[in-house]
C-alpha positions as a Markdown table, in Angstrom:
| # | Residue | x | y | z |
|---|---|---|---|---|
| 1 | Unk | -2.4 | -22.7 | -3.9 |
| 2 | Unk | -1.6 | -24.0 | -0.9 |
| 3 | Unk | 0.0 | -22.0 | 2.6 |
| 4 | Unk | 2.9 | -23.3 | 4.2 |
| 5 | Unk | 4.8 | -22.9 | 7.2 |
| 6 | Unk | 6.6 | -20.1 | 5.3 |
| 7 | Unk | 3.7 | -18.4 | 5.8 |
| 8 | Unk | 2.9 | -18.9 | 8.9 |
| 9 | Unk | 6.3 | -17.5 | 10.1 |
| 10 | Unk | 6.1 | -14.4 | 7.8 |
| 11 | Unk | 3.1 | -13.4 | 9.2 |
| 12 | Unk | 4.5 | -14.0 | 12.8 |
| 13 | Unk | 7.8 | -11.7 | 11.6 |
| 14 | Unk | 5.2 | -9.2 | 10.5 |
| 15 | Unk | 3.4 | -8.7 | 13.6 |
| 16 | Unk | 6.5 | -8.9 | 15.5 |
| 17 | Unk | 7.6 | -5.9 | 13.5 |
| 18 | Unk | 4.5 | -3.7 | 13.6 |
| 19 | Unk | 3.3 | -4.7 | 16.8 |
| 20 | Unk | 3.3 | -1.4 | 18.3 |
| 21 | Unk | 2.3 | 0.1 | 15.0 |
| 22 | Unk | -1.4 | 1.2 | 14.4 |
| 23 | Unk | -2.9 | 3.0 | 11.0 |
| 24 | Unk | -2.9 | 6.3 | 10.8 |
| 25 | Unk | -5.4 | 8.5 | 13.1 |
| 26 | Unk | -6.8 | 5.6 | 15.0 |
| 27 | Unk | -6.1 | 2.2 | 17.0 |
| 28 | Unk | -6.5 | -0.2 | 14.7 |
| 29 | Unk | -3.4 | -2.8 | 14.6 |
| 30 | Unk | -1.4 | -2.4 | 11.7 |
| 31 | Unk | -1.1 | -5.8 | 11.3 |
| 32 | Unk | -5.0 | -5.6 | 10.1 |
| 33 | Unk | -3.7 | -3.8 | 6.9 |
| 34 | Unk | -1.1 | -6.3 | 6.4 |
| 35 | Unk | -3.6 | -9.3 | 6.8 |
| 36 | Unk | -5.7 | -7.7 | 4.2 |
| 37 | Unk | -3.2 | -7.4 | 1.5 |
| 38 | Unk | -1.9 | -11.0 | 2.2 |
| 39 | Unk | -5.6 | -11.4 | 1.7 |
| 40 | Unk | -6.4 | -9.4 | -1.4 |
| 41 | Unk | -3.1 | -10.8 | -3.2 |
| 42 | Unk | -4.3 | -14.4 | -2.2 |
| 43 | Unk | -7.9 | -13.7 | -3.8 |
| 44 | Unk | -6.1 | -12.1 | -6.9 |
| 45 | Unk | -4.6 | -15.4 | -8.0 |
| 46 | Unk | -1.0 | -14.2 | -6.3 |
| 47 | Unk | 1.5 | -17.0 | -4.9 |
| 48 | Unk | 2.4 | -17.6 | -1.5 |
| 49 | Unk | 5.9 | -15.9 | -2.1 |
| 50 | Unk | 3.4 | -12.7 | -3.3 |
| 51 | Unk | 1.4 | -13.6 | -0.2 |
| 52 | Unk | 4.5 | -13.2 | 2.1 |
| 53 | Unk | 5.1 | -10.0 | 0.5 |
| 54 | Unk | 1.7 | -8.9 | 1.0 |
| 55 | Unk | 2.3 | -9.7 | 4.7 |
| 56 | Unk | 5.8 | -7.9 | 4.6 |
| 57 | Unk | 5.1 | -5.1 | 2.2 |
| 58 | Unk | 5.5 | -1.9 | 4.4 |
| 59 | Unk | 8.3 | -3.5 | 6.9 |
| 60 | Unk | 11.8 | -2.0 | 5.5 |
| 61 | Unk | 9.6 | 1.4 | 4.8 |
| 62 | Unk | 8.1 | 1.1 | 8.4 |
| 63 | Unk | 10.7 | -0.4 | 10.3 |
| 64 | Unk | 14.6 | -0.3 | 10.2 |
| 65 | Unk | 15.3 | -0.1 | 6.8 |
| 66 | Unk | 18.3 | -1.7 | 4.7 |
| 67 | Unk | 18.7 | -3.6 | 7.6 |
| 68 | Unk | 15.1 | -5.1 | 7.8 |
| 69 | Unk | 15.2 | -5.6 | 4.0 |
| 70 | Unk | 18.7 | -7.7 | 4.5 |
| 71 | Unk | 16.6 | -9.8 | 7.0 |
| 72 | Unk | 13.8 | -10.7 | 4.9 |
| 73 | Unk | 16.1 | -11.9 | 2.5 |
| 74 | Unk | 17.9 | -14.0 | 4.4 |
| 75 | Unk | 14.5 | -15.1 | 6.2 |
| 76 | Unk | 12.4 | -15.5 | 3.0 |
| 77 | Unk | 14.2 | -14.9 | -0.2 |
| 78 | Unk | 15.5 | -12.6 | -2.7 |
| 79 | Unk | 12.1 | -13.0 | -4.3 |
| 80 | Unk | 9.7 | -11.7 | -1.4 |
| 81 | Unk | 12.4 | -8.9 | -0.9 |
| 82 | Unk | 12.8 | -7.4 | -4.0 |
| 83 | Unk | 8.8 | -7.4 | -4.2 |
| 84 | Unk | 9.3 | -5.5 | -0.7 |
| 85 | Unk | 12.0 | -3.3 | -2.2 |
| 86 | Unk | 9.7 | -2.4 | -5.2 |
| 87 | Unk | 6.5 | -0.6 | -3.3 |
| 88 | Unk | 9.0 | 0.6 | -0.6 |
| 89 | Unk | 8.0 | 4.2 | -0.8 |
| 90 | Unk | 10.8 | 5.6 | 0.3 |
| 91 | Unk | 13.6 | 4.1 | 3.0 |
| 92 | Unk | 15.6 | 7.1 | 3.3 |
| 93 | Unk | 15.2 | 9.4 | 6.6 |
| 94 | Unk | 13.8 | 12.0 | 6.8 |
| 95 | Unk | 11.5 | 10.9 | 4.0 |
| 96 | Unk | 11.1 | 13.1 | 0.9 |
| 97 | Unk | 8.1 | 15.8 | 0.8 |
| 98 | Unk | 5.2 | 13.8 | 0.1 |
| 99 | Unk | 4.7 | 15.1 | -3.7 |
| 100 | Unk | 8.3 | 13.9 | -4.8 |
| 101 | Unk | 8.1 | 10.6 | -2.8 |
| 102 | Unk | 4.2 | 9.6 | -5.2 |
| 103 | Unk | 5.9 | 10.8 | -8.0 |
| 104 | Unk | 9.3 | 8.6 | -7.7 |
| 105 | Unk | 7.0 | 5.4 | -6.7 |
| 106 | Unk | 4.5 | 5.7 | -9.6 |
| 107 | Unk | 7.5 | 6.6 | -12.0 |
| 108 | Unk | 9.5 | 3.2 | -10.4 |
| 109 | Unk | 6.0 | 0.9 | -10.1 |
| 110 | Unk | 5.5 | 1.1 | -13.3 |
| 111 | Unk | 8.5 | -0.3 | -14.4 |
| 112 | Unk | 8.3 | -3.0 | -11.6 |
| 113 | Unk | 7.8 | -6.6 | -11.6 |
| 114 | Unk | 4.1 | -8.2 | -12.4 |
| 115 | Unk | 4.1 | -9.6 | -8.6 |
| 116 | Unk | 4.8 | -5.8 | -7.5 |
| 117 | Unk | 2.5 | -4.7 | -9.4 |
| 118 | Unk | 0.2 | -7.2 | -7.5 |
| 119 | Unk | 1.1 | -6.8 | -4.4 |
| 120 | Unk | 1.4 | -3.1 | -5.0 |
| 121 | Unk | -2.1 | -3.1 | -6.1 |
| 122 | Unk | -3.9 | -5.0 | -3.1 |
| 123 | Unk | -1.5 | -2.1 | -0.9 |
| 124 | Unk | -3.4 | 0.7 | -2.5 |
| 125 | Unk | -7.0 | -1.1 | -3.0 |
| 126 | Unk | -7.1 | -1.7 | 1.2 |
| 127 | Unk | -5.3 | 2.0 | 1.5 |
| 128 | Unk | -8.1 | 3.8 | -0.8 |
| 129 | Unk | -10.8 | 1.4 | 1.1 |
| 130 | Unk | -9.5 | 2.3 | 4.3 |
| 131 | Unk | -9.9 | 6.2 | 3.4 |
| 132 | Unk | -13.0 | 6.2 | 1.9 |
| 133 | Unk | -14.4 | 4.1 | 4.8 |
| 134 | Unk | -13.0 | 6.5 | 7.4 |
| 135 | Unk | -14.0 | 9.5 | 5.0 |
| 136 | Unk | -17.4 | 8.5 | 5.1 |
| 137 | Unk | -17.3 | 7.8 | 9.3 |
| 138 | Unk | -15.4 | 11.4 | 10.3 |
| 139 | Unk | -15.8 | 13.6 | 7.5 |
| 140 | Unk | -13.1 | 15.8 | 6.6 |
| 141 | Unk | -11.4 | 16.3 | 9.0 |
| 142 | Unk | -9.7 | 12.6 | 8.0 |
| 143 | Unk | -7.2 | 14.3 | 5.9 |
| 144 | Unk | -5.3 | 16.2 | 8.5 |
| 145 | Unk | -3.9 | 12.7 | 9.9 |
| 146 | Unk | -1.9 | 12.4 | 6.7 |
| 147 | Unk | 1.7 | 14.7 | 5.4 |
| 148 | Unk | -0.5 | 16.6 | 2.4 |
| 149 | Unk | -4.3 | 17.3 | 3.5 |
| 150 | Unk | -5.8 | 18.5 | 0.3 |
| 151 | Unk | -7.6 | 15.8 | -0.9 |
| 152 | Unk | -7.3 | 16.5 | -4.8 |
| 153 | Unk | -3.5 | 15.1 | -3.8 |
| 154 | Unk | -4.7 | 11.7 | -2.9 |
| 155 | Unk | -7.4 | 11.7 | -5.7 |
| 156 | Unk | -4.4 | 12.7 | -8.1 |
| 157 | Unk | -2.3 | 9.8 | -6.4 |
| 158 | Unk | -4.6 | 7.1 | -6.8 |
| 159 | Unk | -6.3 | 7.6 | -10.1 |
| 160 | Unk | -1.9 | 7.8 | -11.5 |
| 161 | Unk | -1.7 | 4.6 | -9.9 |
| 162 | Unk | -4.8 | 3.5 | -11.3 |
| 163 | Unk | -3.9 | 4.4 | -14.9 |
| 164 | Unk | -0.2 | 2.5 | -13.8 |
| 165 | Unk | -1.9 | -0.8 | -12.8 |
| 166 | Unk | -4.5 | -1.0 | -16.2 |
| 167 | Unk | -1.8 | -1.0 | -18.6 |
| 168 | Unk | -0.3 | -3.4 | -16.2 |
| 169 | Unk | -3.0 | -6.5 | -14.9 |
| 170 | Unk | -6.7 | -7.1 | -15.9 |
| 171 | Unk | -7.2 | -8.3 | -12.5 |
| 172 | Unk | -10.7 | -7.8 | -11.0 |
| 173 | Unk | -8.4 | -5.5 | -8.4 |
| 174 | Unk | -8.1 | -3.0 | -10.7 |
| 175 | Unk | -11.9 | -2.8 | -11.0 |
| 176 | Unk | -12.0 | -2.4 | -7.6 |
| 177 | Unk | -9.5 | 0.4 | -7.1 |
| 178 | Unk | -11.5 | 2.5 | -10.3 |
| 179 | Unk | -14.6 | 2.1 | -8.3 |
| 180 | Unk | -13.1 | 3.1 | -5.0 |
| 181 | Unk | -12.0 | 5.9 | -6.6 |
| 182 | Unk | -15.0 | 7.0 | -8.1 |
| 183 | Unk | -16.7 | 6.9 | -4.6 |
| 184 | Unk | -13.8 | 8.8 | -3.0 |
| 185 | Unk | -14.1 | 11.5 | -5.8 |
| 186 | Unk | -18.3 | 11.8 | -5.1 |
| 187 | Unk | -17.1 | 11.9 | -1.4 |
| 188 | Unk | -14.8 | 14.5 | -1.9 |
| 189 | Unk | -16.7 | 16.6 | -4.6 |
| 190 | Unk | -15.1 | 19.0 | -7.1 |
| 191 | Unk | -11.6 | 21.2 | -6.4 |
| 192 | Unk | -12.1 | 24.1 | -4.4 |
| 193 | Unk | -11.3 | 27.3 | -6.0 |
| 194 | Unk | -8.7 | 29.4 | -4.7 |
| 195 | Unk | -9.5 | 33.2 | -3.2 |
| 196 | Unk | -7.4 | 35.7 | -4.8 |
């Protein structure tokens, strides 16, 4: 596969749009998480209109909606946003409690296209990555930057999704995501029992 120019202007739409954006609980650019699912997709045998989607994943979820979504059709295709539409968590505002708006998205993904899946997939490998590299750095007090802090939720979250993308792609990013899990769930040990 070869990048274009299409490319090139995606990913300077994309960091036009999350410029002042940064992950969650530090400084890092957001565009770094972007780059690395562009990236990921790439190295999973994806297209460049998966690519672009990559790059574009998170931008009608992040930032402005419908609207944004009716942009990045006209700018790069129904193809690139419908992918977008598909691992959209949630566009509407004030977003869902956090419980409802996994459920909905593993419910939908799972019934979404194979390049959602895909670019879906390299979303939650660098997600999971990002956690269990930050878990490992601050301890656990890393969970109080997110809307649920238990940790048994995202373990719960991921390993649905996980289960999701196996009946869905034999892709080595699969792999990936099991053994990221399985190092998140050794980092975060068994449930806690609750005091009566």
């Amino acid at each position: 596969m070869r990048l274009t120019e299409r490319f090139d202007e995606a990913l300077a739409y994309a960091s036009a749009l999350h410029r002042s954006q940064t992950r969650k609980g530090s400084d890092i650019p957001y565009i770094g998480h972007l780059l690395s699912v562009a990236g990921l997709v790439i190295e999973g045998g994806g297209t460049e209109t998966e690519a672009i989607a990559g790059l574009l994943h998170d931008a009608a979820e992040d930032q402005g909606g419908e609207q944004t979504l009716d942009e990045i059709r006209t700018k790069f295709g129904a193809e690139v946003a419908d992918i977008v539409d598909e691992c959209s968590d949630t566009m509407v505002t004030p977003k869902p409690p956090w419980r409802q708006r996994k459920e909905d998205y593993i419910a939908h993904v799972g019934k979404a296209s194979d390049a959602t899946i895909l670019v879906s997939l390299a979303d939650k490998l660098d997600n999971a990555r990002a956690i269990l590299r930050d878990l490992r750095r601050f301890g656990p007090p890393l969970w109080e930057r997110f809307s649920t802090a238990d940790p048994q939720d995202h373990l719960w979250y991921y390993k649905s999704l996980l289960e999701v993308y196996r009946g869905r792609s034999s892709s080595w990013l699969v792999d990936e995501l099991a053994r990221v899990i399985q190092d998140l769930e050794q980092e975060i040990g068994p449930p806690v029992a609750a005091t009566v």
